[in-house]
mmCIF file of C-alpha atoms in Angstrom:
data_model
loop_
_atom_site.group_PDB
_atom_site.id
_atom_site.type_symbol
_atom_site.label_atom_id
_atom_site.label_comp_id
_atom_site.label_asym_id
_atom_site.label_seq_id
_atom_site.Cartn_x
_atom_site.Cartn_y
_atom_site.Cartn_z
ATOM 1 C CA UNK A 293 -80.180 132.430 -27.457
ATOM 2 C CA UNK A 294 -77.397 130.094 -27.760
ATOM 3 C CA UNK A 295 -75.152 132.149 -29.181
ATOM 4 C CA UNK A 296 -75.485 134.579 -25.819
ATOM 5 C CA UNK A 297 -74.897 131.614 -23.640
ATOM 6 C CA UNK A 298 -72.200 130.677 -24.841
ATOM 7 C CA UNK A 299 -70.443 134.262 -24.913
ATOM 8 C CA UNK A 300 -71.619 134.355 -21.689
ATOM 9 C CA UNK A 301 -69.201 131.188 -20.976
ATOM 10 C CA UNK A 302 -66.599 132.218 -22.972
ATOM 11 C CA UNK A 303 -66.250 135.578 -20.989
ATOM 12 C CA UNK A 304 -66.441 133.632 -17.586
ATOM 13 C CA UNK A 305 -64.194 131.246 -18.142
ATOM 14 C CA UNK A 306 -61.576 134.322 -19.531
ATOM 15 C CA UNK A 307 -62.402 136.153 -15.942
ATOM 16 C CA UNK A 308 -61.522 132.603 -14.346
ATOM 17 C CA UNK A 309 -57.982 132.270 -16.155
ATOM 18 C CA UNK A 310 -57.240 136.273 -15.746
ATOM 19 C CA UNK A 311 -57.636 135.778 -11.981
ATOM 20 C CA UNK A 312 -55.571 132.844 -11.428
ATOM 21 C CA UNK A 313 -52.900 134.152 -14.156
ATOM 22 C CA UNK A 314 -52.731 137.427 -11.591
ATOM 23 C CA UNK A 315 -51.889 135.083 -8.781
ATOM 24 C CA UNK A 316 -48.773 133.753 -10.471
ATOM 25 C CA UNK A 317 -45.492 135.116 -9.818
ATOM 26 C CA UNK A 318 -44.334 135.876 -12.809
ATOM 27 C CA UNK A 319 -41.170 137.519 -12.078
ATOM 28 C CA UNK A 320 -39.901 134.634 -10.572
ATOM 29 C CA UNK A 321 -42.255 131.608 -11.506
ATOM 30 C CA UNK A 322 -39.837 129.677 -10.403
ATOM 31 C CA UNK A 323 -40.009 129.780 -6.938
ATOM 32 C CA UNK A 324 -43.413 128.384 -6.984
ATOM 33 C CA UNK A 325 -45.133 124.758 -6.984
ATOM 34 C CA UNK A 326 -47.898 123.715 -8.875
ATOM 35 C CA UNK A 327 -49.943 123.603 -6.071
ATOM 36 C CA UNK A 328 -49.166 127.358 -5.315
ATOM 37 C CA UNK A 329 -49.856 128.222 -8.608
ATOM 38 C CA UNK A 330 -53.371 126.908 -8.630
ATOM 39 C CA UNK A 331 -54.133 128.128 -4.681
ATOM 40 C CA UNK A 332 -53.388 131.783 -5.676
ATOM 41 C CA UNK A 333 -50.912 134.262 -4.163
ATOM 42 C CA UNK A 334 -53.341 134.467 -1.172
ATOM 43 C CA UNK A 335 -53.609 130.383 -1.066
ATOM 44 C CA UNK A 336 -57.364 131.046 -0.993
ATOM 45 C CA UNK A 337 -59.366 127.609 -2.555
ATOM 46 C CA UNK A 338 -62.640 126.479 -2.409
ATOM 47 C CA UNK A 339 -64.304 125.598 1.353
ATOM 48 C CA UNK A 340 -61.252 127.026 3.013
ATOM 49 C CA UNK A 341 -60.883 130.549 4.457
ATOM 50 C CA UNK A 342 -58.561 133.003 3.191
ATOM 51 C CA UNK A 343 -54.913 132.841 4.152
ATOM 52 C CA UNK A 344 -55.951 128.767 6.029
ATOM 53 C CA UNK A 345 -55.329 127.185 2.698
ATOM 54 C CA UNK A 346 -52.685 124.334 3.106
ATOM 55 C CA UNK A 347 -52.352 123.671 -0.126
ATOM 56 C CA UNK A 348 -53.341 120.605 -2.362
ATOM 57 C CA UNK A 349 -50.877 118.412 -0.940
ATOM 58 C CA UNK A 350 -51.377 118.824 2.642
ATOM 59 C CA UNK A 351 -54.770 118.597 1.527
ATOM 60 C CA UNK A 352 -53.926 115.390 0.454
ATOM 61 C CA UNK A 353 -51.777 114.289 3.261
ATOM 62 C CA UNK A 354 -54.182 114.912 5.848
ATOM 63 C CA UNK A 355 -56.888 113.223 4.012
ATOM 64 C CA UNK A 356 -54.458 110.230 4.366
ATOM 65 C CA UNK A 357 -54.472 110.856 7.893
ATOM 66 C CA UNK A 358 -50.630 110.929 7.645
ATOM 67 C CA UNK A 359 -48.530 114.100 6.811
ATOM 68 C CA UNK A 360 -46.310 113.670 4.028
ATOM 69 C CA UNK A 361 -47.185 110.548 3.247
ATOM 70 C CA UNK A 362 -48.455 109.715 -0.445
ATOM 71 C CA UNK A 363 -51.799 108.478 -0.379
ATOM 72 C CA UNK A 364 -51.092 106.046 -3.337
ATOM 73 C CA UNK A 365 -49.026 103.802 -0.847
ATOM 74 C CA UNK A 366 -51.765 103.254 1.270
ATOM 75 C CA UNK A 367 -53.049 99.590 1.542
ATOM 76 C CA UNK A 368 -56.755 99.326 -0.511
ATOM 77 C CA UNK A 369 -59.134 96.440 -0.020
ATOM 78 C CA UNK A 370 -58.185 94.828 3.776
ATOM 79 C CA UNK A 371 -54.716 95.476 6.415
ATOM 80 C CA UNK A 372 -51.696 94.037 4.858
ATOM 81 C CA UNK A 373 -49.787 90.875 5.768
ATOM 82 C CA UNK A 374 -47.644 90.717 9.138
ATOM 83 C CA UNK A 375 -44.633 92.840 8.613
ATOM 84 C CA UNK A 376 -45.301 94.234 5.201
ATOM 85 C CA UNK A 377 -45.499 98.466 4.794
ATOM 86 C CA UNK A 378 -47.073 98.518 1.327
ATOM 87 C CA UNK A 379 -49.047 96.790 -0.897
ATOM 88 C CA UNK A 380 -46.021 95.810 -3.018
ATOM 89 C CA UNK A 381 -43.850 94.216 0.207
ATOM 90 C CA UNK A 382 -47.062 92.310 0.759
ATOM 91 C CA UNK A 383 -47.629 91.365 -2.685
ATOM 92 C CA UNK A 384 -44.135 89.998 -2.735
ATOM 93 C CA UNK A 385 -44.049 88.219 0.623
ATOM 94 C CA UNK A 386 -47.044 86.177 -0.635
ATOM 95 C CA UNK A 387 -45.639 85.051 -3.975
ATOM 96 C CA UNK A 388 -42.681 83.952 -1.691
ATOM 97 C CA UNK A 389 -44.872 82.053 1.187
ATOM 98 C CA UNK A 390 -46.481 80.208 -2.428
ATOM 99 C CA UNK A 391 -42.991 79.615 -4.074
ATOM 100 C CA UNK A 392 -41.668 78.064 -0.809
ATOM 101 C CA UNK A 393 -41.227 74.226 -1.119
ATOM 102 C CA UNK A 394 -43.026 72.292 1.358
ATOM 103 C CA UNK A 395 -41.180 69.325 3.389
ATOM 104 C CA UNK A 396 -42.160 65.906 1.829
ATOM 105 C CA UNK A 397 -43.775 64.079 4.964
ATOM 106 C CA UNK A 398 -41.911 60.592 5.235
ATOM 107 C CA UNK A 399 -44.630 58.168 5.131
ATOM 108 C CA UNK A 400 -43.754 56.506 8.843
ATOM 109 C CA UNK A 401 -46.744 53.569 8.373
ATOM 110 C CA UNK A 402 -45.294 50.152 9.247
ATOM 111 C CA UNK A 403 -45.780 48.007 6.691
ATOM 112 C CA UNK A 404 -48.381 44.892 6.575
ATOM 113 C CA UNK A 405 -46.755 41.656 7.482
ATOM 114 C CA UNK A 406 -48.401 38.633 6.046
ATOM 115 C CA UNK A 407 -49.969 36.713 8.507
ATOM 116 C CA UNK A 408 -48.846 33.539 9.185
ATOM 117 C CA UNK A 409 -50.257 30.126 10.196
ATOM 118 C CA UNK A 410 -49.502 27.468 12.276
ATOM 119 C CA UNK A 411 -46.524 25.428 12.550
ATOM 120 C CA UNK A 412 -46.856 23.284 10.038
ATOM 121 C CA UNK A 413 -46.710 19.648 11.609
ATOM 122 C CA UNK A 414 -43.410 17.444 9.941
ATOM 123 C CA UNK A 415 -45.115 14.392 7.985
ATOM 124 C CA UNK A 416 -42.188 13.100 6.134
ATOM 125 C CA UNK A 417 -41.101 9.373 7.175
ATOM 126 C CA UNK A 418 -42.176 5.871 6.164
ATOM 127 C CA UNK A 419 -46.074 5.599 6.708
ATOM 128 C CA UNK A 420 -48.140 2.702 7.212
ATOM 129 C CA UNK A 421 -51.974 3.300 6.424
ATOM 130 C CA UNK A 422 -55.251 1.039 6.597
ATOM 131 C CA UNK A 423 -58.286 1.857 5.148
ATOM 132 C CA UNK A 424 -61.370 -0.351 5.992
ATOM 133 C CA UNK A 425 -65.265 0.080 4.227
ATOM 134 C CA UNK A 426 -66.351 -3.137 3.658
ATOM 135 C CA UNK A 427 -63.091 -4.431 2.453
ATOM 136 C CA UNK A 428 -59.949 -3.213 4.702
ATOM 137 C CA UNK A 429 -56.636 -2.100 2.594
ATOM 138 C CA UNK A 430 -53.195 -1.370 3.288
ATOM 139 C CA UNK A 431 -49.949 0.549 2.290
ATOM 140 C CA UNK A 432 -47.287 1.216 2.627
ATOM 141 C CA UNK A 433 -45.345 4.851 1.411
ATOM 142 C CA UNK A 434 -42.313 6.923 2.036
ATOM 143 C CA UNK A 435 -43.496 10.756 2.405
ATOM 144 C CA UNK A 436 -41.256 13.771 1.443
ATOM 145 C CA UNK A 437 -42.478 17.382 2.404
ATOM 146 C CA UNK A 438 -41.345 20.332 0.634
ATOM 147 C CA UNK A 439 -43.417 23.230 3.287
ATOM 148 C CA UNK A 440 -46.750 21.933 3.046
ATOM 149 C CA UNK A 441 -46.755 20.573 0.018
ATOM 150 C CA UNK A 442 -46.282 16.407 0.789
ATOM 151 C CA UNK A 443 -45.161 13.656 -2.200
ATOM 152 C CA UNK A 444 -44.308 10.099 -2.372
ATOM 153 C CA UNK A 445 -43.983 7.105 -3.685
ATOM 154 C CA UNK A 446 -45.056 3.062 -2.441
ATOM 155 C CA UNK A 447 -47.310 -0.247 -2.795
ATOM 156 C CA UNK A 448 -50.920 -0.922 -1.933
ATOM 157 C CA UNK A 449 -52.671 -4.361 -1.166
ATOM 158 C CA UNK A 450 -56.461 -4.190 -3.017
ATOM 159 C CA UNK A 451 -56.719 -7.156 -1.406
ATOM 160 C CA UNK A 452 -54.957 -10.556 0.182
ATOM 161 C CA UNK A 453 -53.882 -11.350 -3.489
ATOM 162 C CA UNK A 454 -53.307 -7.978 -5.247
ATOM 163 C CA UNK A 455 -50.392 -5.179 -4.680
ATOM 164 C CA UNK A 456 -49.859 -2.468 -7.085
ATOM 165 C CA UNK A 457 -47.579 0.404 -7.060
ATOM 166 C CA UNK A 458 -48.831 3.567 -5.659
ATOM 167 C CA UNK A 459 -47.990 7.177 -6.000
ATOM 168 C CA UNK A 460 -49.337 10.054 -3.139
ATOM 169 C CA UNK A 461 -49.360 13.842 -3.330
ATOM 170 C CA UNK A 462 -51.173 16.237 -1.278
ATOM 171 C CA UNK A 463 -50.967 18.795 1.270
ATOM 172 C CA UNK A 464 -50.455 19.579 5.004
ATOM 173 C CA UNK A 465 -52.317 22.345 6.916
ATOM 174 C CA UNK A 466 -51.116 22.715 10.540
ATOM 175 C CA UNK A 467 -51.911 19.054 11.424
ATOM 176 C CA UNK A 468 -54.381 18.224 9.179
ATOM 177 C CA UNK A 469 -52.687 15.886 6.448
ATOM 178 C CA UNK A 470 -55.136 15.713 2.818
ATOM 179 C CA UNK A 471 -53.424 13.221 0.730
ATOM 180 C CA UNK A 472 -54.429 11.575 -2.629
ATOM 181 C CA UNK A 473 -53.239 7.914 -2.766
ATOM 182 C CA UNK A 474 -53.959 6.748 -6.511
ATOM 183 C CA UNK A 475 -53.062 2.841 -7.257
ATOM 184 C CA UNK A 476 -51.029 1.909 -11.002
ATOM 185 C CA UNK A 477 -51.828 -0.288 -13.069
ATOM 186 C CA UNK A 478 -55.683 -0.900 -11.949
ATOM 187 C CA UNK A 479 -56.209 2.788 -11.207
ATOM 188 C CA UNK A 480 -58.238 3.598 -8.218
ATOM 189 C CA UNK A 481 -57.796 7.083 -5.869
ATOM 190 C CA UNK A 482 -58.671 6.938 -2.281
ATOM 191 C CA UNK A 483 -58.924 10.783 -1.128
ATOM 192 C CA UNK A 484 -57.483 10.517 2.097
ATOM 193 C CA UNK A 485 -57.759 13.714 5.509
ATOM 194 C CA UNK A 486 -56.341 12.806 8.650
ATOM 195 C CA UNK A 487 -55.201 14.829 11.764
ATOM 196 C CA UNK A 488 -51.699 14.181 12.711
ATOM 197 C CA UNK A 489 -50.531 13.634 16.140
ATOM 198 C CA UNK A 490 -47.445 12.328 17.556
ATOM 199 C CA UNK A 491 -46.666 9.607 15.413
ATOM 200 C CA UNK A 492 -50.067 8.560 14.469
ATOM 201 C CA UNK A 493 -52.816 9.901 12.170
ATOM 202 C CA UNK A 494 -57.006 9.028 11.637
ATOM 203 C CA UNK A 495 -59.236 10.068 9.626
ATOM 204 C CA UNK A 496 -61.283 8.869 6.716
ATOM 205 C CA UNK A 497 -60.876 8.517 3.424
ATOM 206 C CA UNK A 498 -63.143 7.844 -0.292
ATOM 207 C CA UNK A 499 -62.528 5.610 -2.728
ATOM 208 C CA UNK A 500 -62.950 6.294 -6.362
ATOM 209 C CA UNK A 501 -62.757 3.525 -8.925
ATOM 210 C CA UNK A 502 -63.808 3.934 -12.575
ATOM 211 C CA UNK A 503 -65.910 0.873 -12.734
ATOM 212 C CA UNK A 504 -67.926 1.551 -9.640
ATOM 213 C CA UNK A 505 -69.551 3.995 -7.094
ATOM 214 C CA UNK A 506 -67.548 5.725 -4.700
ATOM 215 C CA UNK A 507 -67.236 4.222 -0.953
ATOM 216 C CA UNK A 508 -66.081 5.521 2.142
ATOM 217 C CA UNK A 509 -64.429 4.536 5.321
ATOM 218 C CA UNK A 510 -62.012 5.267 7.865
ATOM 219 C CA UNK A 511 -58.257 5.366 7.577
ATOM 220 C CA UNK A 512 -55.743 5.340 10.166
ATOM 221 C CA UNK A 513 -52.040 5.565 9.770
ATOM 222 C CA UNK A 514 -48.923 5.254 11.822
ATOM 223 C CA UNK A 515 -45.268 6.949 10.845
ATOM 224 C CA UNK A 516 -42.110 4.243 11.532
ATOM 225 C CA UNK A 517 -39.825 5.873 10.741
ATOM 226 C CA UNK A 518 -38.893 10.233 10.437
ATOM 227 C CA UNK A 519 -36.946 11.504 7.601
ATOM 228 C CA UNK A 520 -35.446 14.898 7.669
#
């Protein structure tokens, strides 16, 4: 049973080639396409009546919906990017639009000034201070300044018979004066904070002394003399 079917092919598919083999021109094959060849000498094909055949590539074309246009330039997948006419123009207008540099954006933020305070109030002269607790002291110092930072040098009286060499340091905020006053030789500190003004400064003040608890009182102080 095979063996008949497949004869059966064999001589059908010799019919097929006979008839398109009589369609060829064979006296002058030349003058024939391809696509003639395989339409027949009457350019019959399948679905199209005899002698309305266009031919495989006007077949093609006006699949495309444009005569003689090749239908393997037309765009697949989506339109194509402004101003390109095939995939490949598009293709290499977007590698371009990537390649392109983009301007550096000057960074135009002003930058952060430090804030500032207050003038800082000028504390550098000849000072005399008294300090009163229970027992009232006094001194007497010459003041430098260096910005806020405040030094100097001078005497203290620990009492009506006793005057020993002092050394101050400290700071000044604004007008706010904080001053360590320490005393050589019997070594005591009195932590003074005062508010300048004018020519005068109060405040208070604590006294520290190794031998003893700490005391406080008041201190007031008076500038003689400025010194630039």
């Amino acid at each position: 049973m095979r063996i008949k079917i497949l004869i059966v092919l064999s001589l059908f598919l010799l019919a097929f080639f006979a008839i398109n083999a009589c369609s060829v021109n064979w006296d002058d094959p030349e003058s024939q396409t391809a696509d003639e060849m395989f339409a027949g000498e009457s350019g019959a094909s399948a679905g199209w009546p005899a002698g309305e055949y266009p031919g495989p590539q006007a077949s093609r074309a006006a699949q495309a919906g444009q005569e003689n246009k090749a239908i393997i330039d037309l765009p697949v997948g989506g339109t194509l990017s402004s101003g390109a006419t095939n995939p490949h123009q598009a293709r290499s207008e977007e590698t371009n639009q990537i390649n392109t540099p983009q301007p550096v954006v000057a960074n135009t933020t002003a930058p952060v000034q430090p804030t500032t305070s207050s003038d800082t109030t000028s504390v550098s002269g000849s000072w005399s201070l008294e300090l009163n607790d229970s027992v009232s002291r006094t001194a007497a110092l010459t003041l430098f300044q260096n910005g806020d930072a405040v030094y100097g040098t001078g005497s203290i009286n620990l009492d009506a018979n006793t005057t020993m060499i002092a050394a101050a340091f400290g700071t000044i905020t604004g007008d706010r004066l904080n001053l360590d006053l320490v005393s050589l030789g019997k070594v005591n500190l009195y932590r003074i904070s005062m508010t300048v003004n004018g020519d005068s400064a109060t405040g208070s003040y604590t006294a520290f002394n190794p031998s003893s608890a700490s005391t406080t009182g008041t201190a007031n102080g008076v500038i003689s003399a400025h010194s630039s």
